[in-house]
Amino acid sequence: MIKIEHLVKNYGSFCAVDDISFSVESGEIVGLLGPNGAGKSTTMNILTGYLSSTSGKASIAGIDILADPLGAKKLIGYLPEQPPLYLDMTVKEYLNFNYELKGCTLDREQHLAEVCEVVKIKDVYNRVIRNLSKGYRQRVGIAQALIGNPKVIIFDEPTVGLDPKQIIEIRNLIRNLGRDHTVILSTHILQEVQAVCDRIVIINKGKIVADEKTENISRAVENNRRFNVKICGPQREVLAMLKSKPGIAYAEVLAERDGDAYTYTIESEYGMDIRKNLFFTLAEKGWAMIGMEALGMSLEDIFITVVDKSEGADKKDRRDARRSSARKTRSNLESDVAGDLYRNAEARRRAAEQEALERNADKTEDDED
């Protein structure tokens, strides 16, 4: 449905988008993730026809956005970070204005009623937009993107500034839209895309540094290999035992203390479940285990590590130096997952470059013939 090939956008000497390529299948929800200034909004502005690219190609359902912008735009519904609302209009007036602006040919009354039902704004249909809460304004912005029943919907930071309840409502709405539409969601919040997206594409400094299905990342995140264990016993002896015990890849003592009990963070080796064995070992030594908490993998650290890898070792070293020792010791699993994501993205990029070189070589031979 959406295809981006070797897209480049330069602003003078600054390269905002640096030779990115990816595609989105029909009915797929893809999250564009990245730090501020990574190139997410620029990519979407090119995709929606708001900006031209320096080079490369972007197409919607086979229609080149630069060659036939009107044809491509008919297939797109777009919600920018700041919804394009006319605050002095009522919701009814605004949606009717957008209906006419888009040249929609669907039954007006029925279509607008369906859109209002989907985004749950029927109860404010006759109210002035200026008097609506931010959550309702965001819903009205989504409603204008849905007018004309476009095949592709693009959201840029749709939950910025919303309260937790509104965020959940917008996430559920986007998830439901994915049943009948192809959706691109841009955000810098990893939990956002994990909650609603089928695939995550991470962009940093204009380059794709990770491109993976959400279920694969979630599977890695849910594979608990890290625990906080509260143990009663002599700290040095307990820590020495944990570090030397087969199946435990890492162990450290935390500052937390409860009477004669200390809290230890342990990380098991891949594929190992050390909980039962650890329990029996502690029982034999007479050291009571009075608590064990499974620690989920840090999504934030996965994201930071992927970005660090894309920026080079020096930048990573500077960031690591600012982290506390506890955080550094808890980054082993995230580093493994981030490394896999980055290597996969690099492999796809090199394959795309090789494919482009081969096409150019074939074209040169044809021209010479």
Coordinates of C-alpha atoms in Angstrom, one line a residue:
M1 CA 0.0 0.0 0.0
I2 CA 2.8 2.4 0.9
K3 CA 6.3 2.2 -0.6
I4 CA 9.2 4.5 0.1
E5 CA 12.4 4.0 -1.9
H6 CA 15.7 5.7 -1.2
L7 CA 14.1 8.9 0.1
V8 CA 16.4 11.9 0.7
K9 CA 15.5 15.4 1.9
N10 CA 18.1 18.1 2.3
Y11 CA 17.7 21.5 3.8
G12 CA 20.8 23.2 2.4
S13 CA 23.7 21.3 3.8
F14 CA 21.6 19.6 6.5
C15 CA 20.3 16.1 5.6
A16 CA 16.9 15.6 7.4
V17 CA 16.1 12.2 5.7
D18 CA 19.1 10.1 4.5
D19 CA 18.3 7.4 1.9
I20 CA 15.5 5.5 3.7
S21 CA 13.5 2.7 2.2
F22 CA 10.5 0.7 3.7
S23 CA 7.1 -0.4 2.7
V24 CA 3.8 -0.8 4.6
E25 CA 1.3 -3.5 3.7
S26 CA -2.5 -3.0 3.4
G27 CA -4.1 -3.2 6.8
E28 CA -0.8 -2.8 8.7
I29 CA -0.3 -0.4 11.6
V30 CA 3.3 0.9 11.5
G31 CA 4.9 3.0 14.2
L32 CA 7.6 5.5 13.3
L33 CA 9.7 6.0 16.4
G34 CA 12.7 8.3 17.0
P35 CA 14.1 11.1 19.1
N36 CA 13.0 14.7 18.4
G37 CA 14.5 15.9 15.1
A38 CA 15.1 12.3 13.8
G39 CA 13.2 12.9 10.5
K40 CA 9.9 11.4 11.3
S41 CA 7.7 14.4 10.5
T42 CA 9.7 15.2 7.4
T43 CA 9.2 11.7 6.1
M44 CA 5.5 12.0 6.7
N45 CA 5.2 15.4 5.2
I46 CA 6.9 14.0 2.0
L47 CA 4.5 11.0 2.1
T48 CA 1.5 13.3 2.3
G49 CA 2.7 15.7 -0.4
Y50 CA 3.3 18.6 1.9
L51 CA 7.0 18.6 1.0
S52 CA 9.0 17.5 -2.0
S53 CA 11.9 15.2 -1.7
T54 CA 15.5 15.9 -2.8
S55 CA 15.6 12.5 -4.4
G56 CA 13.9 9.1 -4.1
K57 CA 10.3 8.0 -4.5
A58 CA 7.2 7.7 -2.3
S59 CA 4.0 6.1 -3.6
I60 CA 0.5 5.3 -2.3
A61 CA -1.1 2.2 -3.8
G62 CA 1.3 2.5 -6.7
I63 CA 0.6 6.2 -7.3
D64 CA 3.8 8.4 -7.1
I65 CA 3.1 11.2 -4.7
L66 CA 5.2 13.7 -6.7
A67 CA 4.0 12.6 -10.2
D68 CA 0.3 12.5 -9.3
P69 CA -0.1 14.4 -5.9
L70 CA -3.9 14.8 -6.2
G71 CA -4.4 11.1 -7.0
A72 CA -2.3 10.0 -4.1
K73 CA -3.8 12.5 -1.6
K74 CA -7.3 11.2 -2.3
L75 CA -6.1 8.0 -0.6
I76 CA -4.6 9.7 2.5
G77 CA -6.1 11.0 5.7
Y78 CA -3.6 13.0 7.7
L79 CA -3.6 14.3 11.3
P80 CA -0.5 16.6 11.9
E81 CA 0.8 17.1 15.4
Q82 CA -1.3 20.3 15.7
P83 CA -4.8 19.4 14.4
P84 CA -5.8 21.8 11.7
L85 CA -9.0 23.1 13.4
Y86 CA -11.0 26.2 12.9
L87 CA -11.9 27.1 16.5
D88 CA -14.8 29.4 15.8
M89 CA -16.7 26.6 13.8
T90 CA -18.9 24.0 15.4
V91 CA -17.9 20.4 14.9
K92 CA -20.7 20.0 12.4
E93 CA -19.6 23.1 10.4
Y94 CA -16.0 21.9 10.4
L95 CA -16.7 18.4 9.2
N96 CA -19.0 19.6 6.5
F97 CA -16.3 22.1 5.4
N98 CA -13.8 19.2 5.1
Y99 CA -16.3 17.1 3.3
E100 CA -16.6 19.7 0.6
L101 CA -12.9 20.5 0.6
K102 CA -12.0 16.9 -0.2
G103 CA -14.7 16.6 -2.9
C104 CA -16.2 13.7 -1.1
T105 CA -18.9 11.9 -3.1
L106 CA -20.3 9.6 -0.3
D107 CA -23.7 10.3 1.1
R108 CA -23.0 13.3 3.3
E109 CA -25.3 12.8 6.2
Q110 CA -24.7 9.1 6.5
H111 CA -20.9 9.3 6.1
L112 CA -20.4 12.1 8.6
A113 CA -22.7 10.2 11.1
E114 CA -20.5 7.1 10.6
V115 CA -17.3 9.1 11.2
C116 CA -18.7 10.7 14.3
E117 CA -19.7 7.3 15.6
V118 CA -16.2 5.9 15.0
V119 CA -14.4 8.7 16.9
K120 CA -17.1 9.1 19.5
I121 CA -17.9 12.8 19.0
K122 CA -21.7 12.6 18.4
D123 CA -22.4 14.3 21.8
V124 CA -20.4 17.4 20.8
Y125 CA -21.5 17.6 17.2
N126 CA -23.1 21.0 17.6
R127 CA -20.6 22.5 20.0
V128 CA -18.1 25.2 19.0
I129 CA -14.6 23.6 18.7
R130 CA -13.0 26.3 20.9
N131 CA -15.0 25.1 23.9
L132 CA -14.0 21.5 23.6
S133 CA -11.3 19.7 25.7
K134 CA -8.0 18.8 24.1
G135 CA -9.1 15.2 23.9
Y136 CA -12.2 16.0 22.0
R137 CA -10.3 18.4 19.7
Q138 CA -7.9 15.5 18.9
R139 CA -10.9 13.4 18.1
V140 CA -12.3 16.0 15.8
G141 CA -8.9 16.2 14.1
I142 CA -9.0 12.4 13.6
A143 CA -12.5 12.7 12.2
Q144 CA -11.4 15.1 9.5
A145 CA -8.7 12.6 8.5
L146 CA -11.3 9.9 8.1
I147 CA -13.6 11.9 5.8
G148 CA -13.7 10.3 2.4
N149 CA -12.8 6.9 3.9
P150 CA -9.1 7.0 2.8
K151 CA -7.2 3.8 2.5
V152 CA -4.2 5.3 4.4
I153 CA -4.3 7.2 7.6
I154 CA -1.2 9.0 9.0
F155 CA -1.0 10.3 12.5
D156 CA 1.8 12.6 13.8
E157 CA 2.1 12.5 17.6
P158 CA -1.6 11.9 18.2
T159 CA -1.5 11.7 22.0
V160 CA 0.8 14.6 22.8
G161 CA -0.6 16.6 25.8
L162 CA -3.4 14.2 26.5
D163 CA -4.2 12.9 30.0
P164 CA -3.8 9.1 30.7
K165 CA -7.5 8.4 30.1
Q166 CA -7.5 10.3 26.8
I167 CA -4.3 8.5 25.7
I168 CA -5.9 5.1 26.2
E169 CA -9.0 6.2 24.3
I170 CA -7.0 7.4 21.3
R171 CA -4.9 4.3 21.3
N172 CA -8.0 2.1 21.2
L173 CA -9.4 4.2 18.4
I174 CA -6.2 3.8 16.3
R175 CA -6.2 0.1 17.0
N176 CA -9.8 -0.2 15.7
L177 CA -9.0 1.9 12.6
G178 CA -6.2 -0.5 11.7
R179 CA -8.9 -3.2 10.9
D180 CA -10.0 -1.3 7.8
H181 CA -7.1 1.1 7.1
T182 CA -3.4 1.2 6.6
V183 CA -2.0 3.3 9.5
I184 CA 1.3 5.1 10.1
L185 CA 1.8 6.4 13.6
S186 CA 4.6 8.8 14.4
T187 CA 5.7 9.2 18.0
H188 CA 8.8 9.2 20.2
I189 CA 7.1 7.1 22.9
L190 CA 8.0 3.4 22.5
Q191 CA 5.1 2.2 24.7
E192 CA 2.8 4.0 22.3
V193 CA 3.7 2.0 19.3
Q194 CA 4.0 -1.3 21.3
A195 CA 0.4 -0.8 22.4
V196 CA -1.1 -0.3 19.0
C197 CA 1.3 -1.1 16.1
D198 CA 2.1 -4.3 14.2
R199 CA 5.6 -3.1 13.3
I200 CA 8.1 -0.6 14.7
V201 CA 10.5 1.5 12.5
I202 CA 13.0 3.5 14.5
I203 CA 14.6 6.5 12.7
N204 CA 17.6 8.4 14.0
K205 CA 19.4 11.3 12.2
G206 CA 17.4 10.6 9.0
K207 CA 18.3 6.9 8.8
I208 CA 16.3 3.7 9.7
V209 CA 18.2 2.1 12.5
A210 CA 15.6 -0.6 13.4
D211 CA 12.6 -2.2 11.6
E212 CA 11.0 -5.1 13.3
K213 CA 7.5 -6.6 14.0
T214 CA 6.2 -5.6 17.4
E215 CA 5.4 -9.2 18.4
N216 CA 9.1 -10.1 18.0
I217 CA 10.2 -7.2 20.4
S218 CA 7.4 -8.0 22.8
R219 CA 8.4 -11.7 22.9
A220 CA 11.9 -10.6 23.9
V221 CA 10.7 -8.2 26.4
E222 CA 8.4 -10.7 28.1
N223 CA 11.2 -13.3 28.3
N224 CA 12.0 -12.7 32.0
R225 CA 15.6 -13.4 32.8
R226 CA 16.1 -10.7 35.4
F227 CA 14.9 -10.7 39.0
N228 CA 15.2 -8.7 42.2
V229 CA 15.7 -11.2 45.1
K230 CA 15.5 -10.3 48.8
I231 CA 17.7 -12.7 50.8
C232 CA 18.5 -12.9 54.5
G233 CA 22.2 -13.7 55.0
P234 CA 25.7 -12.3 55.1
Q235 CA 25.9 -9.9 52.1
R236 CA 29.4 -10.8 50.8
E237 CA 28.8 -14.6 51.0
V238 CA 25.4 -14.4 49.4
L239 CA 26.7 -12.2 46.6
A240 CA 29.7 -14.5 46.0
M241 CA 27.4 -17.5 45.8
L242 CA 25.1 -15.7 43.3
K243 CA 28.1 -14.7 41.1
S244 CA 29.5 -18.2 41.0
K245 CA 26.3 -20.2 40.6
P246 CA 25.8 -21.9 37.3
G247 CA 23.0 -20.4 35.3
I248 CA 23.4 -16.9 36.7
A249 CA 25.0 -14.5 34.2
Y250 CA 25.2 -11.5 36.4
A251 CA 24.5 -10.5 40.0
E252 CA 24.8 -7.3 42.1
V253 CA 23.6 -6.1 45.5
L254 CA 21.4 -3.1 45.6
A255 CA 21.3 -0.4 48.4
E256 CA 17.9 -1.6 49.6
R257 CA 18.0 -3.3 53.0
D258 CA 15.2 -4.8 55.1
G259 CA 16.5 -5.8 58.5
D260 CA 19.1 -8.5 57.9
A261 CA 17.9 -8.9 54.3
Y262 CA 19.5 -7.4 51.2
T263 CA 18.1 -7.0 47.7
Y264 CA 20.1 -8.5 44.8
T265 CA 19.6 -8.1 41.1
I266 CA 20.3 -11.3 39.2
E267 CA 20.2 -12.0 35.5
S268 CA 20.0 -15.6 34.3
E269 CA 21.7 -17.1 31.2
Y270 CA 19.7 -17.4 28.1
G271 CA 17.1 -20.2 28.2
M272 CA 17.8 -20.9 31.9
D273 CA 15.1 -20.7 34.7
I274 CA 17.2 -20.6 37.9
R275 CA 14.4 -19.9 40.4
K276 CA 13.8 -23.4 41.8
N277 CA 17.5 -24.2 41.9
L278 CA 18.3 -20.9 43.6
F279 CA 15.5 -21.6 46.2
F280 CA 17.0 -25.0 47.2
T281 CA 20.5 -23.6 47.3
L282 CA 19.5 -20.8 49.7
A283 CA 17.5 -23.3 51.8
E284 CA 20.6 -25.6 52.1
K285 CA 22.7 -22.7 53.4
G286 CA 20.0 -21.4 55.7
W287 CA 19.5 -18.1 54.0
A288 CA 15.9 -17.2 53.7
M289 CA 14.5 -15.9 50.4
I290 CA 11.8 -13.5 51.5
G291 CA 11.0 -12.0 48.2
M292 CA 11.5 -12.3 44.4
E293 CA 10.3 -9.9 41.7
A294 CA 10.5 -10.5 38.0
L295 CA 11.8 -7.4 36.2
G296 CA 10.6 -6.7 32.7
M297 CA 13.0 -5.7 30.1
S298 CA 13.4 -1.9 29.8
L299 CA 11.9 -0.7 26.6
E300 CA 13.5 2.7 27.2
D301 CA 16.9 1.1 27.3
I302 CA 16.3 -0.8 24.1
F303 CA 15.4 2.4 22.3
I304 CA 18.4 4.3 23.7
T305 CA 20.8 1.5 22.9
V306 CA 19.5 1.3 19.2
V307 CA 20.0 5.1 18.9
D308 CA 23.4 4.9 20.6
K309 CA 24.6 2.2 18.1
S310 CA 23.5 4.3 15.2
E311 CA 25.5 7.3 16.5
G312 CA 28.7 5.4 17.2
A313 CA 30.6 4.1 20.1
D314 CA 31.9 7.5 21.3
K315 CA 28.4 8.9 21.8
K316 CA 27.4 5.7 23.6
D317 CA 30.4 5.8 25.9
R318 CA 29.5 9.4 26.9
R319 CA 25.9 8.4 27.7
D320 CA 26.9 5.3 29.5
A321 CA 29.2 7.4 31.7
R322 CA 26.2 9.5 32.8
R323 CA 24.2 6.4 33.7
S324 CA 24.2 5.1 37.3
S325 CA 26.1 1.8 37.8
A326 CA 22.8 0.1 38.6
R327 CA 21.3 1.1 35.2
K328 CA 24.4 0.0 33.3
T329 CA 24.4 -3.4 34.9
R330 CA 20.7 -3.8 34.0
S331 CA 21.3 -3.1 30.2
N332 CA 22.7 -6.5 29.1
L333 CA 19.4 -7.9 27.7
E334 CA 18.4 -4.6 26.1
S335 CA 21.8 -4.4 24.4
D336 CA 21.3 -7.8 22.9
V337 CA 17.8 -7.0 21.6
A338 CA 18.9 -3.6 20.3
G339 CA 22.0 -5.1 18.6
D340 CA 19.8 -7.6 16.7
L341 CA 17.4 -4.8 15.7
Y342 CA 20.2 -2.6 14.4
R343 CA 22.0 -5.4 12.6
N344 CA 18.7 -6.4 10.9
A345 CA 18.1 -2.8 9.8
E346 CA 21.6 -2.5 8.4
A347 CA 21.3 -5.8 6.5
R348 CA 18.0 -4.5 4.9
R349 CA 19.7 -1.2 4.0
R350 CA 22.6 -2.9 2.4
A351 CA 20.3 -5.2 0.4
A352 CA 18.3 -2.2 -0.8
E353 CA 21.5 -0.4 -1.9
Q354 CA 22.7 -3.5 -3.7
E355 CA 19.4 -3.8 -5.5
A356 CA 19.5 -0.1 -6.5
L357 CA 23.1 -0.6 -7.9
E358 CA 22.0 -3.6 -9.9
R359 CA 19.0 -1.8 -11.3
N360 CA 21.2 1.2 -12.3
A361 CA 23.7 -1.2 -13.9
D362 CA 21.0 -2.9 -15.9
K363 CA 19.6 0.4 -17.0
T364 CA 23.1 1.6 -18.2
E365 CA 23.5 -1.6 -20.2
D366 CA 20.1 -1.1 -21.8
D367 CA 20.9 2.5 -22.7
E368 CA 24.3 1.4 -24.3
D369 CA 22.5 -1.2 -26.3

